[in-house]
mmCIF file of C-alpha atoms in Angstrom:
data_model
loop_
_atom_site.group_PDB
_atom_site.id
_atom_site.type_symbol
_atom_site.label_atom_id
_atom_site.label_comp_id
_atom_site.label_asym_id
_atom_site.label_seq_id
_atom_site.Cartn_x
_atom_site.Cartn_y
_atom_site.Cartn_z
ATOM 1 C CA MET A 274 25.712 -3.287 3.907
ATOM 2 C CA THR A 275 22.458 -4.699 2.606
ATOM 3 C CA GLY A 276 21.271 -7.614 4.691
ATOM 4 C CA PRO A 277 19.328 -10.648 3.513
ATOM 5 C CA VAL A 278 15.566 -10.800 3.571
ATOM 6 C CA PRO A 279 13.910 -13.168 6.080
ATOM 7 C CA ALA A 280 13.936 -16.786 4.967
ATOM 8 C CA SER A 281 10.181 -17.052 5.496
ATOM 9 C CA VAL A 282 7.770 -14.158 4.932
ATOM 10 C CA GLY A 283 4.012 -14.007 5.372
ATOM 11 C CA VAL A 284 1.613 -11.686 3.554
ATOM 12 C CA TYR A 285 -1.957 -11.390 4.816
ATOM 13 C CA GLY A 286 -4.028 -10.422 1.772
ATOM 14 C CA GLY A 287 -3.384 -11.539 -1.784
ATOM 15 C CA GLY A 288 -4.870 -8.656 -3.757
ATOM 16 C CA ARG A 289 -2.911 -6.450 -6.144
ATOM 17 C CA MET A 290 -0.675 -5.040 -3.403
ATOM 18 C CA GLY A 291 -0.291 -8.277 -1.463
ATOM 19 C CA ALA A 292 0.595 -10.228 -4.586
ATOM 20 C CA GLY A 293 3.166 -7.609 -5.538
ATOM 21 C CA ILE A 294 4.728 -7.699 -2.081
ATOM 22 C CA ALA A 295 4.822 -11.494 -2.196
ATOM 23 C CA HIS A 296 6.595 -11.330 -5.547
ATOM 24 C CA ALA A 297 9.187 -8.859 -4.236
ATOM 25 C CA PHE A 298 10.214 -11.220 -1.447
ATOM 26 C CA LEU A 299 10.063 -14.300 -3.678
ATOM 27 C CA ALA A 300 12.409 -12.595 -6.137
ATOM 28 C CA ALA A 301 14.780 -11.825 -3.244
ATOM 29 C CA GLY A 302 14.881 -15.475 -2.139
ATOM 30 C CA SER A 303 12.267 -15.760 0.630
ATOM 31 C CA ASP A 304 9.688 -18.498 0.904
ATOM 32 C CA VAL A 305 6.315 -16.743 1.062
ATOM 33 C CA THR A 306 2.993 -17.695 2.642
ATOM 34 C CA VAL A 307 -0.063 -15.684 1.612
ATOM 35 C CA ILE A 308 -3.247 -15.793 3.680
ATOM 36 C CA GLU A 309 -6.619 -15.252 2.037
ATOM 37 C CA THR A 310 -10.206 -15.457 3.258
ATOM 38 C CA ASP A 311 -11.878 -18.253 1.264
ATOM 39 C CA PRO A 312 -11.132 -20.841 -1.456
ATOM 40 C CA GLN A 313 -12.158 -18.478 -4.268
ATOM 41 C CA THR A 314 -9.840 -15.687 -3.176
ATOM 42 C CA VAL A 315 -7.093 -18.246 -2.535
ATOM 43 C CA GLU A 316 -7.188 -19.303 -6.181
ATOM 44 C CA ALA A 317 -7.398 -15.712 -7.400
ATOM 45 C CA ALA A 318 -4.356 -14.754 -5.315
ATOM 46 C CA ARG A 319 -2.412 -17.807 -6.484
ATOM 47 C CA SER A 320 -3.113 -16.959 -10.127
ATOM 48 C CA ARG A 321 -2.226 -13.301 -9.559
ATOM 49 C CA ILE A 322 1.164 -14.158 -8.054
ATOM 50 C CA ARG A 323 1.927 -16.659 -10.808
ATOM 51 C CA ARG A 324 1.165 -14.059 -13.473
ATOM 52 C CA ILE A 325 3.541 -11.566 -11.839
ATOM 53 C CA LEU A 326 6.253 -14.222 -11.556
ATOM 54 C CA ASP A 327 5.805 -15.212 -15.197
ATOM 55 C CA ARG A 328 5.960 -11.613 -16.408
ATOM 56 C CA ALA A 329 9.089 -10.985 -14.364
ATOM 57 C CA GLY A 330 10.716 -14.271 -15.364
ATOM 58 C CA THR A 331 11.288 -15.191 -11.717
ATOM 59 C CA SER A 332 10.309 -18.137 -9.561
ATOM 60 C CA GLY A 333 10.087 -19.065 -5.918
ATOM 61 C CA GLY A 334 8.312 -21.180 -3.381
ATOM 62 C CA PHE A 335 4.980 -19.804 -2.195
ATOM 63 C CA GLU A 336 1.805 -21.072 -0.582
ATOM 64 C CA VAL A 337 -1.651 -19.499 -0.520
ATOM 65 C CA THR A 338 -4.025 -20.700 2.181
ATOM 66 C CA THR A 339 -6.905 -19.640 4.408
ATOM 67 C CA ASP A 340 -5.171 -21.033 7.513
ATOM 68 C CA PRO A 341 -3.321 -18.333 9.498
ATOM 69 C CA SER A 342 -1.473 -21.006 11.482
ATOM 70 C CA ALA A 343 0.650 -21.421 8.329
ATOM 71 C CA LEU A 344 2.351 -18.165 9.374
ATOM 72 C CA ALA A 345 4.086 -19.926 12.271
ATOM 73 C CA GLY A 346 7.824 -19.694 11.759
ATOM 74 C CA CYS A 347 7.712 -16.576 9.563
ATOM 75 C CA GLY A 348 10.337 -13.975 10.394
ATOM 76 C CA LEU A 349 8.221 -11.173 8.947
ATOM 77 C CA VAL A 350 4.481 -10.891 8.266
ATOM 78 C CA ILE A 351 3.056 -7.960 6.302
ATOM 79 C CA GLU A 352 -0.635 -7.140 6.513
ATOM 80 C CA ALA A 353 -1.944 -5.998 3.109
ATOM 81 C CA VAL A 354 -5.733 -5.899 3.490
ATOM 82 C CA PRO A 355 -7.944 -2.928 2.458
ATOM 83 C CA GLU A 356 -7.469 0.488 4.068
ATOM 84 C CA ASP A 357 -9.881 -0.010 6.961
ATOM 85 C CA ALA A 358 -8.528 0.566 10.478
ATOM 86 C CA ALA A 359 -10.838 -1.909 12.231
ATOM 87 C CA LEU A 360 -10.146 -4.620 9.667
ATOM 88 C CA LYS A 361 -6.397 -4.088 9.838
ATOM 89 C CA ALA A 362 -6.427 -4.179 13.662
ATOM 90 C CA ARG A 363 -8.377 -7.439 13.629
ATOM 91 C CA ILE A 364 -6.036 -9.044 11.090
ATOM 92 C CA LEU A 365 -2.918 -7.922 12.970
ATOM 93 C CA ALA A 366 -4.259 -9.519 16.159
ATOM 94 C CA ILE A 367 -4.766 -12.796 14.273
ATOM 95 C CA VAL A 368 -1.270 -12.593 12.813
ATOM 96 C CA GLU A 369 0.328 -11.900 16.192
ATOM 97 C CA LYS A 370 -1.448 -14.917 17.675
ATOM 98 C CA HIS A 371 -0.094 -17.316 15.025
ATOM 99 C CA ALA A 372 3.259 -15.765 14.049
ATOM 100 C CA THR A 373 4.796 -15.525 17.490
ATOM 101 C CA GLY A 374 8.225 -13.927 17.361
ATOM 102 C CA ALA A 375 7.741 -12.433 13.896
ATOM 103 C CA VAL A 376 8.158 -8.808 12.991
ATOM 104 C CA LEU A 377 4.725 -7.452 12.078
ATOM 105 C CA ALA A 378 4.248 -4.758 9.451
ATOM 106 C CA THR A 379 1.288 -2.996 7.881
ATOM 107 C CA ASN A 380 1.139 -1.787 4.299
ATOM 108 C CA THR A 381 -1.168 1.101 5.203
ATOM 109 C CA SER A 382 -0.727 4.269 3.182
ATOM 110 C CA SER A 383 -2.223 6.652 5.754
ATOM 111 C CA LEU A 384 -3.556 5.022 8.936
ATOM 112 C CA SER A 385 -1.861 5.600 12.286
ATOM 113 C CA ILE A 386 0.828 3.067 13.168
ATOM 114 C CA ASP A 387 0.452 3.907 16.859
ATOM 115 C CA SER A 388 -3.301 3.307 16.759
ATOM 116 C CA LEU A 389 -2.819 -0.066 15.084
ATOM 117 C CA ALA A 390 -0.057 -0.942 17.551
ATOM 118 C CA ALA A 391 -2.375 -0.275 20.502
ATOM 119 C CA GLY A 392 -4.064 -3.653 20.042
ATOM 120 C CA LEU A 393 -0.828 -5.651 19.913
ATOM 121 C CA THR A 394 0.951 -7.337 22.815
ATOM 122 C CA GLY A 395 4.343 -6.631 21.214
ATOM 123 C CA PRO A 396 4.122 -3.118 19.689
ATOM 124 C CA GLY A 397 7.920 -2.783 19.679
ATOM 125 C CA ARG A 398 8.141 -5.330 16.853
ATOM 126 C CA PHE A 399 5.634 -3.500 14.652
ATOM 127 C CA LEU A 400 6.065 -0.809 12.010
ATOM 128 C CA GLY A 401 4.755 0.340 8.653
ATOM 129 C CA LEU A 402 6.146 -0.937 5.364
ATOM 130 C CA HIS A 403 4.313 1.128 2.759
ATOM 131 C CA PHE A 404 4.900 -0.376 -0.686
ATOM 132 C CA PHE A 405 3.729 1.425 -3.813
ATOM 133 C CA ASN A 406 1.567 0.261 -6.693
ATOM 134 C CA PRO A 407 2.610 -1.478 -8.875
ATOM 135 C CA VAL A 408 5.049 -3.106 -6.466
ATOM 136 C CA PRO A 409 7.258 -4.925 -9.028
ATOM 137 C CA VAL A 410 8.377 -1.702 -10.728
ATOM 138 C CA SER A 411 8.111 0.779 -7.844
ATOM 139 C CA ALA A 412 11.483 1.789 -6.393
ATOM 140 C CA LEU A 413 10.246 3.177 -3.056
ATOM 141 C CA VAL A 414 9.194 1.716 0.293
ATOM 142 C CA GLU A 415 8.173 4.027 3.114
ATOM 143 C CA ILE A 416 9.234 2.730 6.547
ATOM 144 C CA VAL A 417 6.850 4.229 9.104
ATOM 145 C CA VAL A 418 8.088 4.314 12.688
ATOM 146 C CA GLY A 419 5.676 4.264 15.604
ATOM 147 C CA ALA A 420 6.331 5.714 19.033
ATOM 148 C CA ARG A 421 6.955 2.224 20.432
ATOM 149 C CA THR A 422 8.824 0.707 17.465
ATOM 150 C CA GLU A 423 12.194 -0.658 18.605
ATOM 151 C CA PRO A 424 15.032 1.472 17.139
ATOM 152 C CA GLY A 425 16.945 -1.600 15.966
ATOM 153 C CA LEU A 426 13.943 -2.740 13.949
ATOM 154 C CA VAL A 427 14.176 0.330 11.720
ATOM 155 C CA ALA A 428 17.718 -0.575 10.628
ATOM 156 C CA GLU A 429 16.587 -4.158 10.075
ATOM 157 C CA ALA A 430 13.669 -3.046 7.923
ATOM 158 C CA ARG A 431 15.908 -0.726 5.940
ATOM 159 C CA SER A 432 18.222 -3.624 5.116
ATOM 160 C CA TRP A 433 15.281 -5.748 3.957
ATOM 161 C CA VAL A 434 13.997 -3.010 1.657
ATOM 162 C CA GLU A 435 17.477 -2.550 0.163
ATOM 163 C CA ALA A 436 17.737 -6.316 -0.341
ATOM 164 C CA LEU A 437 14.527 -6.105 -2.396
ATOM 165 C CA GLY A 438 16.317 -3.663 -4.696
ATOM 166 C CA LYS A 439 14.184 -0.744 -3.501
ATOM 167 C CA THR A 440 14.979 2.523 -1.749
ATOM 168 C CA PRO A 441 13.704 3.046 1.812
ATOM 169 C CA ILE A 442 12.718 6.346 3.368
ATOM 170 C CA VAL A 443 12.037 6.596 7.101
ATOM 171 C CA VAL A 444 9.162 8.732 8.373
ATOM 172 C CA HIS A 445 7.475 9.094 11.735
ATOM 173 C CA ASP A 446 3.866 8.225 12.332
ATOM 174 C CA THR A 447 1.890 11.251 11.167
ATOM 175 C CA PRO A 448 -1.332 11.415 9.096
ATOM 176 C CA GLY A 449 -0.542 10.419 5.513
ATOM 177 C CA PHE A 450 3.147 9.967 6.349
ATOM 178 C CA ALA A 451 5.265 11.704 3.675
ATOM 179 C CA SER A 452 4.123 10.101 0.431
ATOM 180 C CA SER A 453 0.338 10.026 0.787
ATOM 181 C CA ARG A 454 0.215 13.488 2.333
ATOM 182 C CA LEU A 455 2.097 15.051 -0.572
ATOM 183 C CA GLY A 456 0.668 12.846 -3.323
ATOM 184 C CA VAL A 457 -2.955 13.199 -2.272
ATOM 185 C CA HIS A 458 -2.645 16.977 -1.822
ATOM 186 C CA LEU A 459 -1.345 17.302 -5.392
ATOM 187 C CA ALA A 460 -4.016 14.974 -6.773
ATOM 188 C CA LEU A 461 -6.859 16.824 -5.021
ATOM 189 C CA GLU A 462 -5.689 20.142 -6.459
ATOM 190 C CA ALA A 463 -5.521 18.556 -9.941
ATOM 191 C CA MET A 464 -9.117 17.368 -9.469
ATOM 192 C CA ARG A 465 -10.241 20.864 -8.453
ATOM 193 C CA MET A 466 -8.554 22.296 -11.543
ATOM 194 C CA LEU A 467 -10.377 19.751 -13.718
ATOM 195 C CA GLU A 468 -13.648 20.548 -11.943
ATOM 196 C CA GLU A 469 -13.139 24.291 -12.527
ATOM 197 C CA GLY A 470 -12.347 23.809 -16.228
ATOM 198 C CA VAL A 471 -8.766 25.058 -15.953
ATOM 199 C CA ALA A 472 -7.629 22.329 -18.369
ATOM 200 C CA GLY A 473 -8.431 18.780 -19.434
ATOM 201 C CA ALA A 474 -7.207 15.755 -17.485
ATOM 202 C CA ALA A 475 -4.507 14.860 -20.005
ATOM 203 C CA ASP A 476 -3.154 18.425 -20.112
ATOM 204 C CA ILE A 477 -3.107 18.741 -16.316
ATOM 205 C CA ASP A 478 -1.135 15.508 -16.097
ATOM 206 C CA THR A 479 1.231 16.579 -18.876
ATOM 207 C CA ALA A 480 1.987 19.760 -16.946
ATOM 208 C CA MET A 481 3.450 17.567 -14.207
ATOM 209 C CA THR A 482 5.088 14.868 -16.332
ATOM 210 C CA LEU A 483 6.885 17.284 -18.657
ATOM 211 C CA GLY A 484 7.048 20.391 -16.504
ATOM 212 C CA TYR A 485 8.133 18.701 -13.266
ATOM 213 C CA ARG A 486 9.385 15.329 -14.549
ATOM 214 C CA HIS A 487 6.845 13.283 -12.616
ATOM 215 C CA PRO A 488 6.739 9.822 -14.208
ATOM 216 C CA THR A 489 2.910 9.820 -14.095
ATOM 217 C CA GLY A 490 0.488 12.685 -13.699
ATOM 218 C CA PRO A 491 -1.644 13.035 -10.553
ATOM 219 C CA LEU A 492 -4.935 12.117 -12.225
ATOM 220 C CA ARG A 493 -3.582 9.037 -13.987
ATOM 221 C CA THR A 494 -1.900 8.016 -10.747
ATOM 222 C CA THR A 495 -5.264 8.309 -9.008
ATOM 223 C CA ASP A 496 -6.761 6.003 -11.638
ATOM 224 C CA LEU A 497 -3.984 3.479 -10.958
ATOM 225 C CA VAL A 498 -4.352 3.674 -7.181
ATOM 226 C CA GLY A 499 -8.155 3.571 -7.339
ATOM 227 C CA LEU A 500 -10.470 6.525 -6.880
ATOM 228 C CA ASP A 501 -12.166 4.799 -3.947
ATOM 229 C CA VAL A 502 -8.804 4.326 -2.236
ATOM 230 C CA ARG A 503 -7.858 7.971 -2.841
ATOM 231 C CA LEU A 504 -11.240 9.107 -1.508
ATOM 232 C CA ALA A 505 -10.844 7.105 1.707
ATOM 233 C CA ILE A 506 -7.346 8.499 2.273
ATOM 234 C CA ALA A 507 -8.473 12.062 1.563
ATOM 235 C CA GLU A 508 -11.368 11.745 3.998
ATOM 236 C CA HIS A 509 -8.997 10.428 6.672
ATOM 237 C CA LEU A 510 -6.532 13.276 6.066
ATOM 238 C CA ALA A 511 -9.340 15.855 6.123
ATOM 239 C CA ARG A 512 -10.380 14.592 9.551
ATOM 240 C CA GLU A 513 -6.799 14.660 10.819
ATOM 241 C CA LEU A 514 -5.297 17.690 9.067
ATOM 242 C CA GLY A 515 -8.204 19.925 8.139
ATOM 243 C CA PRO A 516 -10.250 21.129 5.148
ATOM 244 C CA ARG A 517 -7.339 21.467 2.730
ATOM 245 C CA PHE A 518 -7.726 17.699 2.226
ATOM 246 C CA GLU A 519 -11.511 17.795 1.751
ATOM 247 C CA PRO A 520 -12.312 15.655 -1.327
ATOM 248 C CA PRO A 521 -13.782 17.651 -4.234
ATOM 249 C CA ALA A 522 -17.213 16.813 -5.585
ATOM 250 C CA ILE A 523 -15.805 15.361 -8.820
ATOM 251 C CA LEU A 524 -14.037 12.616 -6.857
ATOM 252 C CA ARG A 525 -17.100 11.787 -4.768
ATOM 253 C CA ASP A 526 -19.313 11.740 -7.860
ATOM 254 C CA LEU A 527 -17.042 9.409 -9.828
ATOM 255 C CA VAL A 528 -16.769 6.977 -6.926
ATOM 256 C CA ALA A 529 -20.549 7.035 -6.410
ATOM 257 C CA ALA A 530 -20.978 6.197 -10.109
ATOM 258 C CA GLY A 531 -18.623 3.216 -9.776
ATOM 259 C CA HIS A 532 -15.875 4.813 -11.878
ATOM 260 C CA LEU A 533 -12.893 3.769 -9.781
ATOM 261 C CA GLY A 534 -10.082 4.001 -12.320
ATOM 262 C CA ARG A 535 -8.178 1.291 -14.122
ATOM 263 C CA LYS A 536 -9.774 -1.558 -12.165
ATOM 264 C CA THR A 537 -13.244 -0.635 -13.507
ATOM 265 C CA GLY A 538 -12.098 0.677 -16.896
ATOM 266 C CA GLN A 539 -13.113 4.276 -16.239
ATOM 267 C CA GLY A 540 -11.916 7.026 -13.913
ATOM 268 C CA PHE A 541 -10.404 10.331 -14.929
ATOM 269 C CA PHE A 542 -9.317 8.402 -18.045
ATOM 270 C CA THR A 543 -10.762 5.514 -20.033
ATOM 271 C CA TRP A 544 -8.686 2.339 -19.757
#
């Protein structure tokens, strides 16, 4: 049976993903505390969450602050900062210091859970909760289990995800997990096809949306995720799994030119 979400949830990072995660728990009845780095990003995160709440027609009690001590008393804290291992490790150490007794989770899409857990004093209460963009309409959450994650925590996390109205899958800590490994591999091949002139971006995507019933094609999905994000994940997977994940030149060139997808107005498509 689906269990309730924690009464108090913390989210470290109020960007697009963090704001979406905050909204998911607010809609499920949690009080949410979001931690940001400075007054400007605090206001940006607050406005972002309010916009999502307004669009969804939901409400809830939330606070955005720069003070990590506000996480004291949270039952769950999710780190949602950019995909940088050193940054995530530093933030998780801060969270563990202030949110004693909380379950800690990372929203990483590809980084090793075991490596991140190595810097924690309580690695048994740590796991991955990989939400998907955009969080409010995405139905999936990937629960990533580390070697030292307590078995009972996995069942607890599954009940939380179900209480959010989303579907959990459970995967073990491997490079790219299940979703990023498959999704990035498909996207990189689509980029190579575009680079080789096999077909245009729209036609390549249509092959997958109509031919295989994917809701969004791999190139448009890359634009939504961010080409810089996809490049970083591909580089990580190439180091871990070999040259089949080597990013093609077209991806590197677009990122170098500042064409990062929807967030900049131009990627494989014009937004």
